[in-house]
């Protein structure tokens, strides 16, 4: 056990990424609903800050779901291509640079989310900038795949199964803790 704890490397950033991702989902959805509400109700901040006020508004629900679909496509489509390029780069070049690129995209996207939360009256479509930045840097697909690649390439053969199990455990544990804390953070 002590030997394995000394081998921890990429499991920690992957755990933190998964924790942050699961904390992000409910906050992101609330941000979408609030921005859609502000569009529909002509920037009525008092009404739109109260979730129960627009919770049953089917127009806002439909607009938010439509936007969430567009957001998912904006993230996913470029990340498929970028992940293939990053995978090729790990085979022919270096493992460290392709490993860092998705995290840079995640940080840049998060900075935009913070700006969009602060400037709440801007269009909901400015949130797509975050998805595009993260997607162009590989998105969540690249984070998981480059982390697994790094774990395999940097471990001795007899420790690879431990490393892969650690990476999978970091994904599960980060998601579980993030999901458990997301309700508290959302409030």
GROMACS .gro file of C-alpha atoms in nm:
model
  187
    1UNK     CA    1   0.000   0.000   0.000
    2UNK     CA    2   0.277   0.246   0.090
    3UNK     CA    3   0.455   0.160  -0.234
    4UNK     CA    4   0.144   0.238  -0.434
    5UNK     CA    5   0.087   0.569  -0.254
    6UNK     CA    6   0.437   0.672  -0.362
    7UNK     CA    7   0.342   0.596  -0.723
    8UNK     CA    8   0.044   0.833  -0.718
    9UNK     CA    9   0.085   1.088  -0.989
   10UNK     CA   10  -0.184   1.155  -1.244
   11UNK     CA   11  -0.452   1.010  -1.021
   12UNK     CA   12  -0.459   1.329  -0.815
   13UNK     CA   13  -0.521   1.577  -1.102
   14UNK     CA   14  -0.774   1.335  -1.254
   15UNK     CA   15  -0.955   1.309  -0.921
   16UNK     CA   16  -0.961   1.690  -0.896
   17UNK     CA   17  -1.086   1.719  -1.255
   18UNK     CA   18  -1.370   1.473  -1.193
   19UNK     CA   19  -1.456   1.644  -0.865
   20UNK     CA   20  -1.472   1.979  -1.042
   21UNK     CA   21  -1.674   1.838  -1.332
   22UNK     CA   22  -1.942   1.695  -1.108
   23UNK     CA   23  -1.952   2.017  -0.907
   24UNK     CA   24  -1.986   2.209  -1.233
   25UNK     CA   25  -2.294   2.032  -1.376
   26UNK     CA   26  -2.566   2.169  -1.146
   27UNK     CA   27  -2.408   2.515  -1.135
   28UNK     CA   28  -2.383   2.522  -1.516
   29UNK     CA   29  -2.745   2.416  -1.552
   30UNK     CA   30  -2.860   2.687  -1.311
   31UNK     CA   31  -2.657   2.942  -1.504
   32UNK     CA   32  -2.825   2.836  -1.828
   33UNK     CA   33  -3.172   2.858  -1.672
   34UNK     CA   34  -3.100   3.197  -1.520
   35UNK     CA   35  -2.964   3.341  -1.844
   36UNK     CA   36  -3.259   3.201  -2.041
   37UNK     CA   37  -3.496   3.351  -1.784
   38UNK     CA   38  -3.328   3.689  -1.814
   39UNK     CA   39  -3.376   3.677  -2.191
   40UNK     CA   40  -3.744   3.584  -2.165
   41UNK     CA   41  -3.837   3.816  -1.878
   42UNK     CA   42  -3.642   4.118  -2.005
   43UNK     CA   43  -3.358   4.117  -1.752
   44UNK     CA   44  -3.582   4.086  -1.444
   45UNK     CA   45  -3.304   3.983  -1.205
   46UNK     CA   46  -3.528   3.960  -0.899
   47UNK     CA   47  -3.760   3.709  -1.065
   48UNK     CA   48  -3.483   3.510  -1.235
   49UNK     CA   49  -3.274   3.466  -0.920
   50UNK     CA   50  -3.561   3.268  -0.769
   51UNK     CA   51  -3.539   2.917  -0.916
   52UNK     CA   52  -3.891   2.828  -0.810
   53UNK     CA   53  -4.024   3.125  -1.007
   54UNK     CA   54  -3.931   2.988  -1.348
   55UNK     CA   55  -3.901   2.620  -1.262
   56UNK     CA   56  -4.237   2.534  -1.422
   57UNK     CA   57  -4.197   2.766  -1.720
   58UNK     CA   58  -4.193   2.526  -2.016
   59UNK     CA   59  -4.047   2.784  -2.255
   60UNK     CA   60  -3.742   2.834  -2.034
   61UNK     CA   61  -3.706   2.459  -1.984
   62UNK     CA   62  -3.721   2.399  -2.361
   63UNK     CA   63  -3.474   2.680  -2.437
   64UNK     CA   64  -3.234   2.557  -2.168
   65UNK     CA   65  -3.249   2.198  -2.294
   66UNK     CA   66  -3.191   2.315  -2.650
   67UNK     CA   67  -2.893   2.521  -2.538
   68UNK     CA   68  -2.753   2.230  -2.335
   69UNK     CA   69  -2.768   2.013  -2.649
   70UNK     CA   70  -2.582   2.278  -2.851
   71UNK     CA   71  -2.331   2.310  -2.567
   72UNK     CA   72  -2.266   1.935  -2.570
   73UNK     CA   73  -2.211   1.935  -2.947
   74UNK     CA   74  -1.981   2.237  -2.923
   75UNK     CA   75  -1.769   2.049  -2.670
   76UNK     CA   76  -1.780   1.703  -2.824
   77UNK     CA   77  -1.725   1.762  -3.197
   78UNK     CA   78  -1.387   1.936  -3.182
   79UNK     CA   79  -1.270   1.718  -2.893
   80UNK     CA   80  -1.299   1.402  -3.104
   81UNK     CA   81  -1.054   1.538  -3.361
   82UNK     CA   82  -0.822   1.694  -3.105
   83UNK     CA   83  -0.809   1.374  -2.901
   84UNK     CA   84  -0.701   1.179  -3.207
   85UNK     CA   85  -0.425   1.433  -3.270
   86UNK     CA   86  -0.314   1.428  -2.907
   87UNK     CA   87  -0.310   1.047  -2.913
   88UNK     CA   88  -0.086   1.051  -3.219
   89UNK     CA   89   0.138   1.309  -3.054
   90UNK     CA   90   0.186   1.082  -2.751
   91UNK     CA   91   0.295   0.800  -2.981
   92UNK     CA   92   0.540   0.998  -3.192
   93UNK     CA   93   0.647   1.290  -2.981
   94UNK     CA   94   0.604   1.338  -2.608
   95UNK     CA   95   0.349   1.237  -2.348
   96UNK     CA   96   0.375   1.545  -2.127
   97UNK     CA   97   0.259   1.818  -2.367
   98UNK     CA   98  -0.055   1.630  -2.484
   99UNK     CA   99  -0.129   1.560  -2.119
  100UNK     CA  100  -0.126   1.929  -2.025
  101UNK     CA  101  -0.321   2.068  -2.324
  102UNK     CA  102  -0.669   1.950  -2.211
  103UNK     CA  103  -0.617   2.092  -1.863
  104UNK     CA  104  -0.524   2.429  -2.016
  105UNK     CA  105  -0.850   2.421  -2.213
  106UNK     CA  106  -1.040   2.334  -1.896
  107UNK     CA  107  -0.886   2.628  -1.709
  108UNK     CA  108  -0.959   2.872  -1.994
  109UNK     CA  109  -1.317   2.747  -2.018
  110UNK     CA  110  -1.364   2.785  -1.644
  111UNK     CA  111  -1.236   3.142  -1.658
  112UNK     CA  112  -1.504   3.218  -1.919
  113UNK     CA  113  -1.769   3.057  -1.697
  114UNK     CA  114  -1.665   3.286  -1.413
  115UNK     CA  115  -1.692   3.590  -1.641
  116UNK     CA  116  -2.032   3.476  -1.767
  117UNK     CA  117  -2.152   3.430  -1.410
  118UNK     CA  118  -2.033   3.776  -1.316
  119UNK     CA  119  -2.176   3.938  -1.629
  120UNK     CA  120  -2.509   3.759  -1.592
  121UNK     CA  121  -2.692   3.986  -1.837
  122UNK     CA  122  -2.486   3.877  -2.137
  123UNK     CA  123  -2.624   3.627  -2.385
  124UNK     CA  124  -2.640   3.262  -2.287
  125UNK     CA  125  -2.453   3.181  -2.609
  126UNK     CA  126  -2.133   3.331  -2.468
  127UNK     CA  127  -2.116   3.016  -2.254
  128UNK     CA  128  -2.035   2.827  -2.574
  129UNK     CA  129  -1.693   2.992  -2.572
  130UNK     CA  130  -1.600   2.771  -2.276
  131UNK     CA  131  -1.720   2.458  -2.452
  132UNK     CA  132  -1.535   2.550  -2.770
  133UNK     CA  133  -1.209   2.622  -2.584
  134UNK     CA  134  -1.225   2.301  -2.385
  135UNK     CA  135  -1.330   2.102  -2.691
  136UNK     CA  136  -1.048   2.242  -2.906
  137UNK     CA  137  -0.804   2.136  -2.635
  138UNK     CA  138  -0.947   1.783  -2.631
  139UNK     CA  139  -1.216   1.805  -2.366
  140UNK     CA  140  -1.291   1.537  -2.113
  141UNK     CA  141  -1.213   1.263  -2.365
  142UNK     CA  142  -0.853   1.382  -2.394
  143UNK     CA  143  -0.813   1.424  -2.019
  144UNK     CA  144  -0.910   1.064  -1.952
  145UNK     CA  145  -0.728   0.912  -2.249
  146UNK     CA  146  -0.401   1.102  -2.205
  147UNK     CA  147  -0.402   1.025  -1.834
  148UNK     CA  148  -0.446   0.655  -1.904
  149UNK     CA  149  -0.172   0.671  -2.169
  150UNK     CA  150   0.062   0.847  -1.929
  151UNK     CA  151  -0.009   0.588  -1.661
  152UNK     CA  152   0.068   0.301  -1.896
  153UNK     CA  153   0.379   0.456  -2.052
  154UNK     CA  154   0.540   0.564  -1.726
  155UNK     CA  155   0.478   0.247  -1.525
  156UNK     CA  156   0.681  -0.066  -1.518
  157UNK     CA  157   0.496  -0.363  -1.663
  158UNK     CA  158   0.430  -0.528  -1.328
  159UNK     CA  159   0.270  -0.208  -1.185
  160UNK     CA  160   0.052  -0.115  -1.483
  161UNK     CA  161  -0.259  -0.285  -1.353
  162UNK     CA  162  -0.223  -0.094  -1.025
  163UNK     CA  163  -0.181   0.232  -1.216
  164UNK     CA  164  -0.488   0.171  -1.434
  165UNK     CA  165  -0.689   0.073  -1.126
  166UNK     CA  166  -0.573   0.393  -0.954
  167UNK     CA  167  -0.680   0.604  -1.251
  168UNK     CA  168  -1.020   0.435  -1.265
  169UNK     CA  169  -1.055   0.477  -0.890
  170UNK     CA  170  -0.972   0.847  -0.920
  171UNK     CA  171  -1.246   0.885  -1.182
  172UNK     CA  172  -1.503   0.708  -0.965
  173UNK     CA  173  -1.404   0.870  -0.638
  174UNK     CA  174  -1.385   1.220  -0.785
  175UNK     CA  175  -1.726   1.177  -0.947
  176UNK     CA  176  -1.882   1.042  -0.630
  177UNK     CA  177  -1.744   1.315  -0.404
  178UNK     CA  178  -1.831   1.583  -0.660
  179UNK     CA  179  -2.186   1.455  -0.697
  180UNK     CA  180  -2.229   1.441  -0.319
  181UNK     CA  181  -2.102   1.798  -0.276
  182UNK     CA  182  -2.278   1.947  -0.580
  183UNK     CA  183  -2.608   2.007  -0.402
  184UNK     CA  184  -2.435   2.202  -0.126
  185UNK     CA  185  -2.227   2.401  -0.373
  186UNK     CA  186  -2.533   2.471  -0.589
  187UNK     CA  187  -2.706   2.636  -0.293
   0.00000   0.00000   0.00000
